């Protein structure tokens, strides 16, 4: 059965996304920067009984990232869904970081997603389609988080570009924009947010959305058991229809 690849599989949202797809009996490939992190997330998937590929790569290292993706394909086959959840999250005001540090953050926040998409989306297209989903954020930029604000703005543009390129080939490219700090038992509970990725992945093509915006208000208005998540409707020319 086609599986799910989660890039940036940490103990918070990444692990929750992996658990959500494992709950649907999908094999899961996990990619994280350290062996300890990915092993802990893999252990959390053990009760599901699904095959798990635990891999390490720094998303800023193109060769390492491509090698991890290749290893996941060898072990589990081309995926049905890929989630790019890697990010450098830290406060930095204008001028706090050197140009090198800003570029290093951009490499993870944006370029790693581009590398992952261009490496895997053609495989999904060749087998008839799939989903390439990213974790967005910072819908309003904040001066206290310059590198993250720039990165998430770049990621939003990248989603549009990838949708233009791969949407006609059957790959649903979309983002989940998280407008707040992720923490268990809050409006930004990772298990609650993870459900949005499943929603996007299971949308029929004629109902594809480009983004789901998760806010404290949307979390308070609805539960996943009784109503739909807050969907940011695509602008004209931005739907998944081609």
mmCIF file of C-alpha atoms in Angstrom:
data_model
loop_
_atom_site.group_PDB
_atom_site.id
_atom_site.type_symbol
_atom_site.label_atom_id
_atom_site.label_comp_id
_atom_site.label_asym_id
_atom_site.label_seq_id
_atom_site.Cartn_x
_atom_site.Cartn_y
_atom_site.Cartn_z
ATOM 1 C CA UNK A 1 0.000 0.000 0.000
ATOM 2 C CA UNK A 2 1.390 3.434 -0.854
ATOM 3 C CA UNK A 3 2.758 5.206 2.172
ATOM 4 C CA UNK A 4 3.378 8.596 3.715
ATOM 5 C CA UNK A 5 6.735 10.359 3.957
ATOM 6 C CA UNK A 6 7.071 12.885 6.799
ATOM 7 C CA UNK A 7 10.067 15.200 6.504
ATOM 8 C CA UNK A 8 10.762 16.955 9.779
ATOM 9 C CA UNK A 9 9.378 14.156 11.940
ATOM 10 C CA UNK A 10 9.911 15.555 15.416
ATOM 11 C CA UNK A 11 8.096 14.894 18.685
ATOM 12 C CA UNK A 12 5.418 17.559 18.090
ATOM 13 C CA UNK A 13 3.495 18.108 14.883
ATOM 14 C CA UNK A 14 5.678 15.827 12.750
ATOM 15 C CA UNK A 15 5.031 12.877 15.032
ATOM 16 C CA UNK A 16 1.311 13.657 15.142
ATOM 17 C CA UNK A 17 1.143 13.728 11.334
ATOM 18 C CA UNK A 18 2.929 10.391 11.164
ATOM 19 C CA UNK A 19 0.502 8.873 13.670
ATOM 20 C CA UNK A 20 -2.493 10.175 11.687
ATOM 21 C CA UNK A 21 -1.398 8.476 8.482
ATOM 22 C CA UNK A 22 -0.355 5.325 10.328
ATOM 23 C CA UNK A 23 -3.862 5.204 11.786
ATOM 24 C CA UNK A 24 -5.073 4.829 8.197
ATOM 25 C CA UNK A 25 -2.788 1.758 7.907
ATOM 26 C CA UNK A 26 -0.310 3.554 5.655
ATOM 27 C CA UNK A 27 3.398 2.693 5.888
ATOM 28 C CA UNK A 28 5.363 5.713 7.058
ATOM 29 C CA UNK A 29 8.853 7.001 6.291
ATOM 30 C CA UNK A 30 10.247 9.399 8.873
ATOM 31 C CA UNK A 31 13.084 11.840 8.200
ATOM 32 C CA UNK A 32 14.600 13.875 11.016
ATOM 33 C CA UNK A 33 17.950 15.514 11.632
ATOM 34 C CA UNK A 34 19.050 13.247 14.483
ATOM 35 C CA UNK A 35 18.827 9.503 15.042
ATOM 36 C CA UNK A 36 17.438 9.945 18.542
ATOM 37 C CA UNK A 37 14.563 12.081 17.334
ATOM 38 C CA UNK A 38 13.518 9.788 14.531
ATOM 39 C CA UNK A 39 13.843 6.683 16.734
ATOM 40 C CA UNK A 40 11.500 8.179 19.338
ATOM 41 C CA UNK A 41 8.867 9.027 16.729
ATOM 42 C CA UNK A 42 9.217 5.572 15.162
ATOM 43 C CA UNK A 43 8.681 3.970 18.563
ATOM 44 C CA UNK A 44 5.451 5.917 18.902
ATOM 45 C CA UNK A 45 4.181 4.317 15.689
ATOM 46 C CA UNK A 46 4.846 0.758 16.855
ATOM 47 C CA UNK A 47 1.298 0.180 18.192
ATOM 48 C CA UNK A 48 -0.103 0.863 14.711
ATOM 49 C CA UNK A 49 1.763 -2.118 13.277
ATOM 50 C CA UNK A 50 2.557 -0.352 10.003
ATOM 51 C CA UNK A 51 5.981 -0.605 8.340
ATOM 52 C CA UNK A 52 8.191 2.331 9.348
ATOM 53 C CA UNK A 53 11.387 3.580 7.717
ATOM 54 C CA UNK A 54 13.384 5.736 10.135
ATOM 55 C CA UNK A 55 15.931 7.909 8.335
ATOM 56 C CA UNK A 56 18.172 10.837 9.186
ATOM 57 C CA UNK A 57 19.068 13.872 7.107
ATOM 58 C CA UNK A 58 19.689 17.566 7.559
ATOM 59 C CA UNK A 59 17.211 19.232 5.191
ATOM 60 C CA UNK A 60 19.794 21.924 4.440
ATOM 61 C CA UNK A 61 22.097 19.229 3.038
ATOM 62 C CA UNK A 62 20.755 18.490 -0.442
ATOM 63 C CA UNK A 63 22.742 15.296 -0.954
ATOM 64 C CA UNK A 64 21.761 13.868 2.434
ATOM 65 C CA UNK A 65 18.104 14.762 1.915
ATOM 66 C CA UNK A 66 17.964 13.186 -1.543
ATOM 67 C CA UNK A 67 19.701 10.059 -0.218
ATOM 68 C CA UNK A 68 17.137 9.734 2.585
ATOM 69 C CA UNK A 69 14.265 10.137 0.120
ATOM 70 C CA UNK A 70 15.783 7.500 -2.153
ATOM 71 C CA UNK A 71 16.183 5.129 0.796
ATOM 72 C CA UNK A 72 12.532 5.653 1.742
ATOM 73 C CA UNK A 73 11.418 4.851 -1.802
ATOM 74 C CA UNK A 74 13.555 1.705 -1.864
ATOM 75 C CA UNK A 75 12.094 0.515 1.441
ATOM 76 C CA UNK A 76 8.434 1.530 1.023
ATOM 77 C CA UNK A 77 7.963 2.399 -2.643
ATOM 78 C CA UNK A 78 6.845 5.741 -4.115
ATOM 79 C CA UNK A 79 4.656 7.543 -1.579
ATOM 80 C CA UNK A 80 1.022 8.507 -1.838
ATOM 81 C CA UNK A 81 1.605 11.591 0.316
ATOM 82 C CA UNK A 82 4.639 13.622 1.348
ATOM 83 C CA UNK A 83 4.540 16.141 4.180
ATOM 84 C CA UNK A 84 7.348 18.689 4.480
ATOM 85 C CA UNK A 85 7.289 19.820 8.108
ATOM 86 C CA UNK A 86 10.923 20.862 8.618
ATOM 87 C CA UNK A 87 11.621 24.409 9.770
ATOM 88 C CA UNK A 88 14.072 26.512 11.732
ATOM 89 C CA UNK A 89 11.912 28.118 14.415
ATOM 90 C CA UNK A 90 13.634 30.763 16.500
ATOM 91 C CA UNK A 91 13.147 34.423 17.389
ATOM 92 C CA UNK A 92 15.348 36.891 15.522
ATOM 93 C CA UNK A 93 14.716 40.603 15.066
ATOM 94 C CA UNK A 94 15.971 42.530 12.031
ATOM 95 C CA UNK A 95 19.761 42.518 12.138
ATOM 96 C CA UNK A 96 20.082 39.789 14.774
ATOM 97 C CA UNK A 97 21.319 37.141 12.344
ATOM 98 C CA UNK A 98 24.198 37.254 9.907
ATOM 99 C CA UNK A 99 23.528 36.827 6.212
ATOM 100 C CA UNK A 100 24.926 33.296 6.485
ATOM 101 C CA UNK A 101 22.506 32.413 9.275
ATOM 102 C CA UNK A 102 19.577 33.791 7.302
ATOM 103 C CA UNK A 103 20.582 31.702 4.294
ATOM 104 C CA UNK A 104 20.955 28.604 6.461
ATOM 105 C CA UNK A 105 17.407 29.088 7.775
ATOM 106 C CA UNK A 106 16.101 29.644 4.243
ATOM 107 C CA UNK A 107 17.780 26.411 3.146
ATOM 108 C CA UNK A 108 15.659 24.435 5.609
ATOM 109 C CA UNK A 109 12.466 26.487 5.532
ATOM 110 C CA UNK A 110 12.131 26.740 1.747
ATOM 111 C CA UNK A 111 14.854 25.064 -0.322
ATOM 112 C CA UNK A 112 14.479 21.724 1.451
ATOM 113 C CA UNK A 113 10.803 21.697 0.487
ATOM 114 C CA UNK A 114 11.725 22.467 -3.119
ATOM 115 C CA UNK A 115 14.311 19.677 -3.149
ATOM 116 C CA UNK A 116 11.836 17.199 -1.666
ATOM 117 C CA UNK A 117 9.084 18.125 -4.111
ATOM 118 C CA UNK A 118 11.195 17.972 -7.243
ATOM 119 C CA UNK A 119 12.699 14.667 -6.126
ATOM 120 C CA UNK A 120 9.440 12.898 -5.244
ATOM 121 C CA UNK A 121 6.537 14.596 -7.042
ATOM 122 C CA UNK A 122 7.544 13.187 -10.458
ATOM 123 C CA UNK A 123 7.378 9.680 -8.958
ATOM 124 C CA UNK A 124 3.895 10.367 -7.597
ATOM 125 C CA UNK A 125 2.792 11.793 -10.941
ATOM 126 C CA UNK A 126 4.124 8.731 -12.740
ATOM 127 C CA UNK A 127 2.014 6.432 -10.577
ATOM 128 C CA UNK A 128 -1.119 8.534 -11.107
ATOM 129 C CA UNK A 129 -1.041 11.222 -8.424
ATOM 130 C CA UNK A 130 -0.616 11.924 -4.749
ATOM 131 C CA UNK A 131 -0.323 14.775 -2.281
ATOM 132 C CA UNK A 132 2.581 17.080 -1.461
ATOM 133 C CA UNK A 133 1.747 18.999 1.695
ATOM 134 C CA UNK A 134 3.752 21.540 3.674
ATOM 135 C CA UNK A 135 3.465 23.125 7.097
ATOM 136 C CA UNK A 136 2.958 26.842 6.683
ATOM 137 C CA UNK A 137 2.770 29.548 9.299
ATOM 138 C CA UNK A 138 3.174 33.236 10.047
ATOM 139 C CA UNK A 139 0.232 34.406 7.910
ATOM 140 C CA UNK A 140 1.093 37.833 9.278
ATOM 141 C CA UNK A 141 4.882 38.428 9.410
ATOM 142 C CA UNK A 142 6.379 39.353 12.769
ATOM 143 C CA UNK A 143 9.481 41.495 13.236
ATOM 144 C CA UNK A 144 10.479 39.316 16.191
ATOM 145 C CA UNK A 145 10.698 36.288 13.838
ATOM 146 C CA UNK A 146 12.393 37.569 10.712
ATOM 147 C CA UNK A 147 13.885 34.345 9.333
ATOM 148 C CA UNK A 148 10.712 32.363 10.009
ATOM 149 C CA UNK A 149 8.471 35.074 8.536
ATOM 150 C CA UNK A 150 10.591 35.180 5.396
ATOM 151 C CA UNK A 151 10.682 31.403 5.206
ATOM 152 C CA UNK A 152 6.937 30.907 5.525
ATOM 153 C CA UNK A 153 6.274 33.656 2.972
ATOM 154 C CA UNK A 154 8.633 31.882 0.590
ATOM 155 C CA UNK A 155 6.936 28.569 1.305
ATOM 156 C CA UNK A 156 3.521 30.016 0.389
ATOM 157 C CA UNK A 157 4.917 31.113 -2.967
ATOM 158 C CA UNK A 158 6.562 27.738 -3.456
ATOM 159 C CA UNK A 159 3.233 25.976 -2.924
ATOM 160 C CA UNK A 160 1.715 28.037 -5.734
ATOM 161 C CA UNK A 161 4.632 27.289 -8.050
ATOM 162 C CA UNK A 162 4.590 23.567 -7.314
ATOM 163 C CA UNK A 163 0.812 23.417 -7.766
ATOM 164 C CA UNK A 164 1.199 25.046 -11.168
ATOM 165 C CA UNK A 165 3.877 22.522 -12.124
ATOM 166 C CA UNK A 166 2.541 19.288 -10.636
ATOM 167 C CA UNK A 167 -1.209 19.889 -10.190
ATOM 168 C CA UNK A 168 -2.002 19.091 -13.820
ATOM 169 C CA UNK A 169 -0.119 15.807 -13.333
ATOM 170 C CA UNK A 170 -2.415 14.784 -10.487
ATOM 171 C CA UNK A 171 -0.367 15.889 -7.481
ATOM 172 C CA UNK A 172 -2.314 17.903 -4.926
ATOM 173 C CA UNK A 173 0.042 20.576 -3.570
ATOM 174 C CA UNK A 174 -1.242 22.403 -0.500
ATOM 175 C CA UNK A 175 -0.301 23.829 2.883
ATOM 176 C CA UNK A 176 -1.586 23.806 6.430
ATOM 177 C CA UNK A 177 -0.978 27.269 7.849
ATOM 178 C CA UNK A 178 -0.667 27.217 11.635
ATOM 179 C CA UNK A 179 -1.305 30.636 13.141
ATOM 180 C CA UNK A 180 0.046 30.073 16.633
ATOM 181 C CA UNK A 181 2.433 28.096 18.844
ATOM 182 C CA UNK A 182 1.898 24.334 18.686
ATOM 183 C CA UNK A 183 1.369 22.717 22.092
ATOM 184 C CA UNK A 184 -0.643 19.740 23.382
ATOM 185 C CA UNK A 185 -4.020 20.350 25.020
ATOM 186 C CA UNK A 186 -4.356 23.821 23.501
ATOM 187 C CA UNK A 187 -6.129 25.242 20.453
ATOM 188 C CA UNK A 188 -2.920 24.313 18.632
ATOM 189 C CA UNK A 189 -2.788 20.698 19.742
ATOM 190 C CA UNK A 190 -0.608 18.771 17.261
ATOM 191 C CA UNK A 191 -3.055 15.878 16.937
ATOM 192 C CA UNK A 192 -5.827 18.348 16.097
ATOM 193 C CA UNK A 193 -3.680 20.077 13.472
ATOM 194 C CA UNK A 194 -2.557 16.749 11.996
ATOM 195 C CA UNK A 195 -6.130 16.031 10.978
ATOM 196 C CA UNK A 196 -5.915 18.856 8.421
ATOM 197 C CA UNK A 197 -3.239 16.993 6.480
ATOM 198 C CA UNK A 198 -5.511 13.978 6.216
ATOM 199 C CA UNK A 199 -8.362 16.247 5.069
ATOM 200 C CA UNK A 200 -6.236 17.709 2.282
ATOM 201 C CA UNK A 201 -4.896 14.325 1.242
ATOM 202 C CA UNK A 202 -8.342 12.782 0.945
ATOM 203 C CA UNK A 203 -10.024 15.642 -0.923
ATOM 204 C CA UNK A 204 -11.276 14.624 -4.369
ATOM 205 C CA UNK A 205 -9.556 16.493 -7.168
ATOM 206 C CA UNK A 206 -12.571 18.644 -8.007
ATOM 207 C CA UNK A 207 -12.546 19.921 -4.400
ATOM 208 C CA UNK A 208 -8.837 20.498 -3.900
ATOM 209 C CA UNK A 209 -7.941 23.426 -1.666
ATOM 210 C CA UNK A 210 -4.584 25.123 -1.668
ATOM 211 C CA UNK A 211 -4.497 25.856 2.080
ATOM 212 C CA UNK A 212 -6.126 25.189 5.425
ATOM 213 C CA UNK A 213 -5.700 27.963 7.970
ATOM 214 C CA UNK A 214 -5.657 26.793 11.580
ATOM 215 C CA UNK A 215 -6.309 29.546 14.121
ATOM 216 C CA UNK A 216 -7.423 29.616 17.723
ATOM 217 C CA UNK A 217 -10.814 30.808 16.478
ATOM 218 C CA UNK A 218 -11.216 27.970 13.969
ATOM 219 C CA UNK A 219 -10.247 25.435 16.609
ATOM 220 C CA UNK A 220 -12.823 26.858 19.017
ATOM 221 C CA UNK A 221 -15.608 26.881 16.418
ATOM 222 C CA UNK A 222 -15.430 23.298 15.368
ATOM 223 C CA UNK A 223 -14.314 19.815 16.239
ATOM 224 C CA UNK A 224 -13.175 17.384 13.598
ATOM 225 C CA UNK A 225 -15.887 14.919 14.555
ATOM 226 C CA UNK A 226 -18.736 17.291 13.807
ATOM 227 C CA UNK A 227 -17.671 19.943 11.304
ATOM 228 C CA UNK A 228 -15.143 20.850 8.644
ATOM 229 C CA UNK A 229 -11.901 22.749 9.322
ATOM 230 C CA UNK A 230 -11.506 26.395 8.396
ATOM 231 C CA UNK A 231 -10.672 26.370 4.682
ATOM 232 C CA UNK A 232 -9.122 29.346 3.008
ATOM 233 C CA UNK A 233 -10.931 29.318 -0.319
ATOM 234 C CA UNK A 234 -8.627 29.530 -3.337
ATOM 235 C CA UNK A 235 -8.612 32.691 -5.393
ATOM 236 C CA UNK A 236 -9.694 32.545 -9.010
ATOM 237 C CA UNK A 237 -7.139 30.510 -10.891
ATOM 238 C CA UNK A 238 -5.783 28.912 -7.687
ATOM 239 C CA UNK A 239 -8.023 25.860 -7.429
ATOM 240 C CA UNK A 240 -6.823 22.341 -8.037
ATOM 241 C CA UNK A 241 -8.920 22.065 -11.207
ATOM 242 C CA UNK A 242 -6.988 22.206 -14.439
#
